[in-house]
mmCIF file of C-alpha atoms and ligand atoms in Angstrom:
data_model
loop_
_atom_site.group_PDB
_atom_site.id
_atom_site.type_symbol
_atom_site.label_atom_id
_atom_site.label_comp_id
_atom_site.label_asym_id
_atom_site.label_seq_id
_atom_site.Cartn_x
_atom_site.Cartn_y
_atom_site.Cartn_z
ATOM 1 C CA MET F 1 -19.091 -1.006 -25.078
ATOM 2 C CA VAL F 2 -15.985 -2.029 -23.162
ATOM 3 C CA PHE F 3 -15.246 -2.480 -19.471
ATOM 4 C CA LEU F 4 -12.528 -0.466 -17.797
ATOM 5 C CA ASN F 5 -11.932 -0.582 -14.046
ATOM 6 C CA GLY F 6 -15.531 -1.302 -13.098
ATOM 7 C CA ARG F 7 -17.267 0.910 -15.702
ATOM 8 C CA MET F 8 -18.865 0.150 -19.069
ATOM 9 C CA LEU F 9 -18.085 2.807 -21.664
ATOM 10 C CA PRO F 10 -17.638 3.283 -25.414
ATOM 11 C CA ILE F 11 -14.171 2.174 -26.577
ATOM 12 C CA ALA F 12 -13.349 5.669 -27.863
ATOM 13 C CA GLU F 13 -13.725 6.948 -24.299
ATOM 14 C CA ALA F 14 -11.649 4.175 -22.687
ATOM 15 C CA SER F 15 -8.083 5.244 -21.972
ATOM 16 C CA VAL F 16 -5.270 4.158 -19.692
ATOM 17 C CA PRO F 17 -2.475 6.413 -18.343
ATOM 18 C CA VAL F 18 0.854 6.096 -20.187
ATOM 19 C CA LEU F 19 2.531 5.006 -16.941
ATOM 20 C CA ASP F 20 0.370 1.887 -16.757
ATOM 21 C CA ARG F 21 2.816 -0.985 -16.263
ATOM 22 C CA GLY F 22 1.057 -2.890 -19.019
ATOM 23 C CA PHE F 23 2.217 -0.184 -21.450
ATOM 24 C CA ILE F 24 5.668 0.337 -19.897
ATOM 25 C CA PHE F 25 6.685 -3.268 -19.082
ATOM 26 C CA GLY F 26 4.039 -5.572 -20.580
ATOM 27 C CA ASP F 27 3.426 -6.300 -16.878
ATOM 28 C CA GLY F 28 0.059 -8.056 -16.990
ATOM 29 C CA VAL F 29 -1.893 -11.174 -17.923
ATOM 30 C CA TYR F 30 -4.872 -11.797 -20.168
ATOM 31 C CA GLU F 31 -7.606 -14.207 -21.256
ATOM 32 C CA LEU F 32 -9.718 -14.763 -24.332
ATOM 33 C CA ILE F 33 -13.044 -16.553 -23.897
ATOM 34 C CA PRO F 34 -15.073 -17.734 -26.883
ATOM 35 C CA VAL F 35 -18.801 -17.075 -26.579
ATOM 36 C CA TYR F 36 -21.283 -19.024 -28.704
ATOM 37 C CA SER F 37 -24.857 -17.706 -28.950
ATOM 38 C CA ARG F 38 -24.093 -15.540 -25.894
ATOM 39 C CA VAL F 39 -22.983 -18.549 -23.804
ATOM 40 C CA PRO F 40 -19.353 -18.254 -22.648
ATOM 41 C CA PHE F 41 -17.541 -21.520 -23.416
ATOM 42 C CA ARG F 42 -15.694 -23.043 -20.433
ATOM 43 C CA LEU F 43 -15.997 -19.797 -18.496
ATOM 44 C CA ASP F 44 -14.865 -21.201 -15.159
ATOM 45 C CA GLU F 45 -11.845 -22.912 -16.715
ATOM 46 C CA HIS F 46 -10.778 -19.606 -18.296
ATOM 47 C CA LEU F 47 -11.297 -17.777 -14.996
ATOM 48 C CA ALA F 48 -9.309 -20.451 -13.141
ATOM 49 C CA ARG F 49 -6.441 -19.979 -15.627
ATOM 50 C CA LEU F 50 -6.647 -16.196 -15.135
ATOM 51 C CA GLU F 51 -6.428 -16.704 -11.366
ATOM 52 C CA ARG F 52 -3.361 -18.928 -11.840
ATOM 53 C CA SER F 53 -1.694 -16.381 -14.174
ATOM 54 C CA LEU F 54 -2.332 -13.550 -11.696
ATOM 55 C CA ALA F 55 -0.980 -15.599 -8.789
ATOM 56 C CA ALA F 56 2.112 -16.604 -10.812
ATOM 57 C CA VAL F 57 3.058 -12.942 -11.373
ATOM 58 C CA SER F 58 1.844 -11.697 -7.955
ATOM 59 C CA ILE F 59 -0.728 -9.269 -9.334
ATOM 60 C CA ARG F 60 -3.556 -8.824 -6.857
ATOM 61 C CA ASN F 61 -6.757 -10.324 -8.214
ATOM 62 C CA PRO F 62 -9.221 -7.439 -7.938
ATOM 63 C CA TYR F 63 -12.379 -9.567 -8.245
ATOM 64 C CA SER F 64 -13.910 -12.727 -6.838
ATOM 65 C CA ARG F 65 -14.832 -15.535 -9.258
ATOM 66 C CA ALA F 66 -18.494 -14.420 -9.037
ATOM 67 C CA GLN F 67 -17.582 -10.805 -9.816
ATOM 68 C CA TRP F 68 -15.508 -11.910 -12.818
ATOM 69 C CA ARG F 69 -18.447 -13.907 -14.142
ATOM 70 C CA ALA F 70 -20.782 -10.950 -13.734
ATOM 71 C CA HIS F 71 -18.365 -8.642 -15.594
ATOM 72 C CA VAL F 72 -17.959 -11.150 -18.456
ATOM 73 C CA TYR F 73 -21.753 -11.433 -18.785
ATOM 74 C CA ALA F 74 -22.128 -7.649 -18.727
ATOM 75 C CA VAL F 75 -19.627 -7.302 -21.578
ATOM 76 C CA VAL F 76 -21.328 -10.100 -23.552
ATOM 77 C CA ASP F 77 -24.768 -8.556 -23.026
ATOM 78 C CA ALA F 78 -23.544 -5.140 -24.172
ATOM 79 C CA GLN F 79 -22.693 -6.384 -27.706
ATOM 80 C CA PRO F 80 -25.156 -6.536 -30.606
ATOM 81 C CA PHE F 81 -23.686 -9.844 -31.950
ATOM 82 C CA ASP F 82 -24.097 -13.375 -30.517
ATOM 83 C CA ASP F 83 -20.781 -15.170 -31.204
ATOM 84 C CA GLN F 84 -18.009 -13.314 -29.442
ATOM 85 C CA GLY F 85 -14.410 -13.405 -28.330
ATOM 86 C CA VAL F 86 -14.218 -11.733 -24.937
ATOM 87 C CA TYR F 87 -10.691 -10.442 -24.397
ATOM 88 C CA PHE F 88 -9.586 -9.130 -21.036
ATOM 89 C CA GLN F 89 -6.388 -8.182 -19.342
ATOM 90 C CA VAL F 90 -5.229 -7.215 -15.884
ATOM 91 C CA THR F 91 -2.069 -5.189 -15.435
ATOM 92 C CA ARG F 92 -0.173 -4.313 -12.272
ATOM 93 C CA GLY F 93 -1.507 -0.752 -12.586
ATOM 94 C CA VAL F 94 -0.141 2.769 -12.861
ATOM 95 C CA ALA F 95 3.097 3.716 -11.081
ATOM 96 C CA LYS F 96 6.351 5.673 -11.503
ATOM 97 C CA ARG F 97 8.575 3.632 -13.823
ATOM 98 C CA ASP F 98 10.647 1.208 -11.765
ATOM 99 C CA HIS F 99 11.040 -2.517 -12.417
ATOM 100 C CA ALA F 100 10.300 -3.552 -8.833
ATOM 101 C CA PHE F 101 6.639 -3.900 -7.863
ATOM 102 C CA PRO F 102 5.012 -0.614 -6.797
ATOM 103 C CA ARG F 103 3.773 -0.591 -3.216
ATOM 104 C CA ASP F 104 0.180 0.426 -3.728
ATOM 105 C CA ALA F 105 -0.840 0.441 -7.380
ATOM 106 C CA GLN F 106 -4.391 -0.636 -8.249
ATOM 107 C CA PRO F 107 -4.558 -3.342 -10.929
ATOM 108 C CA THR F 108 -6.003 -2.075 -14.236
ATOM 109 C CA VAL F 109 -8.780 -4.258 -15.679
ATOM 110 C CA PHE F 110 -9.833 -3.896 -19.305
ATOM 111 C CA MET F 111 -12.389 -6.096 -21.116
ATOM 112 C CA MET F 112 -13.718 -5.913 -24.662
ATOM 113 C CA SER F 113 -15.579 -8.249 -26.956
ATOM 114 C CA ASN F 114 -15.281 -8.692 -30.710
ATOM 115 C CA PRO F 115 -17.175 -10.897 -33.142
ATOM 116 C CA LEU F 116 -15.751 -14.423 -32.907
ATOM 117 C CA VAL F 117 -13.934 -15.423 -36.077
ATOM 118 C CA ASN F 118 -13.547 -19.202 -36.396
ATOM 119 C CA PRO F 119 -11.755 -20.713 -39.427
ATOM 120 C CA PRO F 120 -13.973 -20.552 -42.513
ATOM 121 C CA ARG F 121 -15.588 -23.809 -43.644
ATOM 122 C CA ALA F 122 -13.298 -23.979 -46.717
ATOM 123 C CA GLN F 123 -10.193 -23.876 -44.498
ATOM 124 C CA VAL F 124 -11.607 -26.533 -42.174
ATOM 125 C CA GLU F 125 -12.169 -28.771 -45.185
ATOM 126 C CA SER F 126 -8.923 -28.154 -47.049
ATOM 127 C CA GLY F 127 -6.637 -27.576 -44.047
ATOM 128 C CA ALA F 128 -4.065 -24.854 -43.472
ATOM 129 C CA SER F 129 -0.317 -24.506 -43.847
ATOM 130 C CA ALA F 130 2.300 -23.781 -41.193
ATOM 131 C CA VAL F 131 5.994 -23.062 -40.961
ATOM 132 C CA SER F 132 8.282 -24.053 -38.096
ATOM 133 C CA ALA F 133 10.766 -22.144 -35.959
ATOM 134 C CA GLU F 134 12.931 -22.572 -32.899
ATOM 135 C CA ASP F 135 10.979 -21.646 -29.754
ATOM 136 C CA TYR F 136 13.109 -18.869 -28.281
ATOM 137 C CA ARG F 137 10.443 -17.520 -25.904
ATOM 138 C CA TRP F 138 10.965 -17.352 -22.153
ATOM 139 C CA GLN F 139 10.539 -20.441 -19.963
ATOM 140 C CA ARG F 140 7.200 -19.484 -18.338
ATOM 141 C CA CYS F 141 4.920 -19.951 -21.319
ATOM 142 C CA ASP F 142 2.345 -21.417 -18.900
ATOM 143 C CA ILE F 143 1.581 -17.831 -17.769
ATOM 144 C CA LYS F 144 -0.819 -16.085 -20.147
ATOM 145 C CA SER F 145 1.291 -12.924 -20.140
ATOM 146 C CA ILE F 146 0.503 -9.835 -22.225
ATOM 147 C CA SER F 147 4.269 -9.653 -22.972
ATOM 148 C CA LEU F 148 3.800 -11.372 -26.322
ATOM 149 C CA ILE F 149 6.748 -10.060 -28.324
ATOM 150 C CA GLY F 150 8.209 -13.564 -28.770
ATOM 151 C CA ASN F 151 4.854 -14.914 -29.988
ATOM 152 C CA VAL F 152 4.355 -11.839 -32.197
ATOM 153 C CA LEU F 153 7.753 -12.232 -33.911
ATOM 154 C CA LEU F 154 7.250 -15.973 -34.362
ATOM 155 C CA ARG F 155 3.709 -15.536 -35.725
ATOM 156 C CA GLN F 156 5.031 -12.948 -38.203
ATOM 157 C CA LEU F 157 7.254 -15.637 -39.773
ATOM 158 C CA SER F 158 4.176 -17.618 -40.831
ATOM 159 C CA ALA F 159 2.220 -14.484 -41.729
ATOM 160 C CA GLU F 160 4.978 -13.515 -44.148
ATOM 161 C CA ALA F 161 4.948 -17.047 -45.600
ATOM 162 C CA GLY F 162 1.156 -16.820 -46.089
ATOM 163 C CA ALA F 163 0.700 -19.605 -43.506
ATOM 164 C CA ALA F 164 -1.756 -19.935 -40.617
ATOM 165 C CA GLU F 165 0.658 -20.753 -37.801
ATOM 166 C CA THR F 166 4.279 -21.108 -36.698
ATOM 167 C CA ILE F 167 4.933 -24.494 -35.050
ATOM 168 C CA LEU F 168 7.621 -24.265 -32.385
ATOM 169 C CA PHE F 169 10.400 -26.655 -31.388
ATOM 170 C CA ARG F 170 12.647 -26.231 -28.380
ATOM 171 C CA ALA F 171 15.842 -28.260 -28.543
ATOM 172 C CA GLY F 172 14.285 -30.776 -30.927
ATOM 173 C CA LYS F 173 10.998 -31.168 -29.024
ATOM 174 C CA LEU F 174 7.573 -29.875 -29.998
ATOM 175 C CA THR F 175 6.250 -27.185 -27.640
ATOM 176 C CA GLU F 176 3.220 -25.429 -29.179
ATOM 177 C CA ALA F 177 2.545 -22.842 -31.900
ATOM 178 C CA SER F 178 2.682 -19.038 -31.739
ATOM 179 C CA ALA F 179 -0.976 -18.763 -30.637
ATOM 180 C CA SER F 180 -2.233 -22.338 -30.323
ATOM 181 C CA ASN F 181 -1.436 -25.814 -28.997
ATOM 182 C CA VAL F 182 -0.329 -28.623 -31.301
ATOM 183 C CA PHE F 183 -1.395 -32.268 -31.637
ATOM 184 C CA ILE F 184 -0.073 -34.947 -33.995
ATOM 185 C CA VAL F 185 -1.576 -38.253 -35.117
ATOM 186 C CA SER F 186 0.681 -41.205 -35.961
ATOM 187 C CA ARG F 187 -0.768 -44.612 -36.837
ATOM 188 C CA GLY F 188 -4.097 -43.619 -35.317
ATOM 189 C CA VAL F 189 -2.647 -42.445 -32.004
ATOM 190 C CA ILE F 190 -3.131 -38.786 -31.026
ATOM 191 C CA ALA F 191 -0.159 -37.247 -29.200
ATOM 192 C CA ALA F 192 0.632 -33.849 -27.721
ATOM 193 C CA PRO F 193 3.256 -32.471 -25.333
ATOM 194 C CA PRO F 194 2.195 -32.695 -21.678
ATOM 195 C CA LYS F 195 1.469 -29.481 -19.808
ATOM 196 C CA SER F 196 4.645 -27.851 -18.519
ATOM 197 C CA SER F 197 6.072 -24.372 -18.046
ATOM 198 C CA LEU F 198 7.001 -24.401 -21.758
ATOM 199 C CA ILE F 199 3.440 -24.367 -23.123
ATOM 200 C CA LEU F 200 0.210 -22.537 -22.415
ATOM 201 C CA PRO F 201 -2.302 -24.911 -20.796
ATOM 202 C CA GLY F 202 -4.920 -24.445 -23.518
ATOM 203 C CA ILE F 203 -8.588 -24.720 -22.655
ATOM 204 C CA THR F 204 -9.195 -26.166 -26.139
ATOM 205 C CA TYR F 205 -6.322 -28.640 -25.551
ATOM 206 C CA ASP F 206 -8.245 -29.895 -22.500
ATOM 207 C CA VAL F 207 -11.502 -30.186 -24.439
ATOM 208 C CA VAL F 208 -9.761 -32.155 -27.216
ATOM 209 C CA ALA F 209 -8.103 -34.460 -24.656
ATOM 210 C CA GLU F 210 -11.453 -35.013 -22.887
ATOM 211 C CA LEU F 211 -13.231 -35.754 -26.169
ATOM 212 C CA ALA F 212 -10.505 -38.224 -27.173
ATOM 213 C CA ARG F 213 -10.796 -40.057 -23.842
ATOM 214 C CA ALA F 214 -14.599 -40.020 -23.836
ATOM 215 C CA ASN F 215 -14.650 -41.556 -27.319
ATOM 216 C CA ALA F 216 -11.921 -44.158 -26.795
ATOM 217 C CA MET F 217 -9.557 -42.463 -29.232
ATOM 218 C CA PRO F 218 -5.962 -43.362 -28.263
ATOM 219 C CA LEU F 219 -4.228 -40.314 -26.761
ATOM 220 C CA GLU F 220 -0.717 -39.885 -25.391
ATOM 221 C CA LEU F 221 0.347 -36.720 -23.568
ATOM 222 C CA ARG F 222 4.135 -37.043 -23.743
ATOM 223 C CA GLU F 223 7.216 -35.423 -25.270
ATOM 224 C CA VAL F 224 6.959 -35.280 -29.055
ATOM 225 C CA GLY F 225 10.187 -35.051 -31.081
ATOM 226 C CA GLU F 226 10.622 -32.839 -34.123
ATOM 227 C CA ALA F 227 11.217 -35.838 -36.405
ATOM 228 C CA GLU F 228 7.939 -37.353 -35.233
ATOM 229 C CA VAL F 229 6.085 -34.178 -36.112
ATOM 230 C CA ARG F 230 7.624 -34.133 -39.583
ATOM 231 C CA ALA F 231 6.698 -37.806 -40.134
ATOM 232 C CA ALA F 232 3.182 -37.537 -38.621
ATOM 233 C CA ASP F 233 0.065 -38.615 -40.511
ATOM 234 C CA GLU F 234 -1.843 -35.613 -39.186
ATOM 235 C CA LEU F 235 -0.998 -32.336 -37.508
ATOM 236 C CA TRP F 236 -3.565 -30.125 -35.741
ATOM 237 C CA VAL F 237 -3.519 -26.782 -33.991
ATOM 238 C CA THR F 238 -6.085 -25.963 -31.289
ATOM 239 C CA SER F 239 -7.173 -22.678 -29.742
ATOM 240 C CA SER F 240 -10.303 -20.860 -28.647
ATOM 241 C CA SER F 241 -10.569 -19.112 -32.011
ATOM 242 C CA LYS F 242 -9.120 -21.807 -34.310
ATOM 243 C CA GLU F 243 -10.988 -24.579 -32.469
ATOM 244 C CA VAL F 244 -9.361 -27.680 -34.062
ATOM 245 C CA LEU F 245 -7.692 -26.963 -37.391
ATOM 246 C CA ALA F 246 -5.747 -29.411 -39.576
ATOM 247 C CA ILE F 247 -2.295 -28.364 -40.769
ATOM 248 C CA VAL F 248 -1.698 -30.065 -44.117
ATOM 249 C CA SER F 249 1.603 -28.466 -45.095
ATOM 250 C CA LEU F 250 4.618 -27.813 -42.873
ATOM 251 C CA ASP F 251 7.529 -25.780 -44.244
ATOM 252 C CA GLY F 252 6.220 -26.398 -47.760
ATOM 253 C CA ARG F 253 6.082 -30.216 -47.379
ATOM 254 C CA PRO F 254 2.783 -32.110 -47.179
ATOM 255 C CA VAL F 255 1.727 -33.520 -43.804
ATOM 256 C CA GLY F 256 0.567 -37.124 -44.339
ATOM 257 C CA GLU F 257 -1.477 -37.144 -47.495
ATOM 258 C CA GLY F 258 -1.640 -33.357 -47.624
ATOM 259 C CA ARG F 259 -5.280 -33.112 -46.599
ATOM 260 C CA PRO F 260 -7.194 -33.219 -43.312
ATOM 261 C CA GLY F 261 -7.094 -36.805 -42.064
ATOM 262 C CA PRO F 262 -9.787 -39.107 -40.682
ATOM 263 C CA VAL F 263 -8.840 -38.622 -37.025
ATOM 264 C CA PHE F 264 -9.057 -34.840 -37.485
ATOM 265 C CA ARG F 265 -12.456 -35.121 -39.146
ATOM 266 C CA ARG F 266 -13.750 -37.206 -36.272
ATOM 267 C CA MET F 267 -12.376 -34.840 -33.628
ATOM 268 C CA TYR F 268 -13.695 -31.793 -35.492
ATOM 269 C CA GLY F 269 -17.169 -33.354 -35.552
ATOM 270 C CA LEU F 270 -17.000 -34.205 -31.841
ATOM 271 C CA TYR F 271 -15.884 -30.675 -31.029
ATOM 272 C CA GLN F 272 -18.760 -29.117 -33.000
ATOM 273 C CA GLU F 273 -21.242 -31.471 -31.352
ATOM 274 C CA PHE F 274 -19.863 -30.625 -27.919
ATOM 275 C CA LYS F 275 -20.167 -26.893 -28.670
ATOM 276 C CA GLN F 276 -23.741 -27.318 -29.905
ATOM 277 C CA ASN F 277 -24.660 -29.113 -26.683
ATOM 278 C CA VAL F 278 -23.182 -26.318 -24.569
ATOM 279 C CA MET F 279 -25.125 -23.749 -26.602
ATOM 280 C CA ARG F 280 -28.344 -25.731 -26.472
ATOM 281 C CA ALA F 281 -28.051 -26.089 -22.732
ATOM 282 C CA GLY F 282 -27.612 -22.299 -22.780
ATOM 283 C CA LYS F 283 -26.321 -22.552 -19.277
ATOM 284 C CA ARG F 284 -24.604 -19.646 -17.664
ATOM 285 C CA GLU F 285 -22.604 -20.415 -14.564
ATOM 286 C CA ALA F 286 -24.141 -18.941 -11.434
ATOM 287 C CA VAL F 287 -22.907 -15.425 -10.774
ATOM 288 C CA SER F 288 -23.329 -15.756 -7.033
ATOM 289 C CA ALA F 289 -21.544 -19.102 -6.517
HETATM 290 C C1 PLP S 1 0.728 -19.535 -27.112
HETATM 291 C C2 PLP S 1 -0.653 -20.117 -27.055
HETATM 292 N N1 PLP S 1 -0.791 -21.442 -26.889
HETATM 293 C C3 PLP S 1 -2.006 -22.027 -26.834
HETATM 294 C C4 PLP S 1 -3.176 -21.282 -26.980
HETATM 295 C C5 PLP S 1 -4.514 -21.969 -26.932
HETATM 296 O O1 PLP S 1 -5.193 -21.703 -25.733
HETATM 297 P P1 PLP S 1 -6.797 -21.789 -25.648
HETATM 298 O O2 PLP S 1 -7.188 -23.122 -26.181
HETATM 299 O O3 PLP S 1 -7.081 -21.628 -24.207
HETATM 300 O O4 PLP S 1 -7.334 -20.670 -26.504
HETATM 301 C C6 PLP S 1 -3.085 -19.899 -27.127
HETATM 302 C C7 PLP S 1 -4.306 -19.107 -27.231
HETATM 303 O O5 PLP S 1 -4.337 -17.952 -27.505
HETATM 304 C C8 PLP S 1 -1.793 -19.300 -27.171
HETATM 305 O O6 PLP S 1 -1.653 -17.966 -27.329
#
């Protein structure tokens, strides 16, 4: 069952008019929330990012925080599987085609949930490969926009190379990857670009930064040069679906020793432990707050 504009219905019955601005202009924003054992992970952080994305593109937020929570829970509860990826998007709505905002369109809200696919154990243990490319996307990558053509084209480069991700550089500086954030480790110090309009503020990025700080692992959020990435001992990508994944080959050259490093293994363990604790607590944020 999926959610469309306030109703739960089978996906085959869910349809949106062709003049929806999401279809015509890619005029909308989205979120993807991982759900472990039916407990949404960092729900309020994802909803806060959605609220920021909507505000940044001046799409009216149709629901209060409490209503959003209730809709996410309804979608989660309507699935027969426990580990889920809840995807949802809000577009500016249906209107005659014209670039300027329509006067009175109703935002379109669509939510669906699929089984969550995290990297298989074998890939966690052996690491993944990546290629690199120049980051030619727009300069508001902090907005989680459904206009993903830049990310799609950049991801396709690694797909065609049989690699897991495309790591992006803008004018010689690391930004992120086509669908994840990027961390490096050099001489035991973890580093990642600071949040800016050139990267998506990843929820997993925040969890990794919090875990590093809580466990006295040296962490620097600062500009990271391309040469530093290529000389790093370890390279990781982070996202809600990839969690923390080691990249052991970049553009066909080994990263560090060509296998997941000790700092990665520690962070991966901390991340899994953190997730287990969230699941065990089984806590759902209050719907009425
Ligand atoms: C471009 C980009 N950067 C970073 C991320 C990671 O964000 P999160 O950790 O919130 O999943 C994503 C997630 O889809 C993404 O598309």
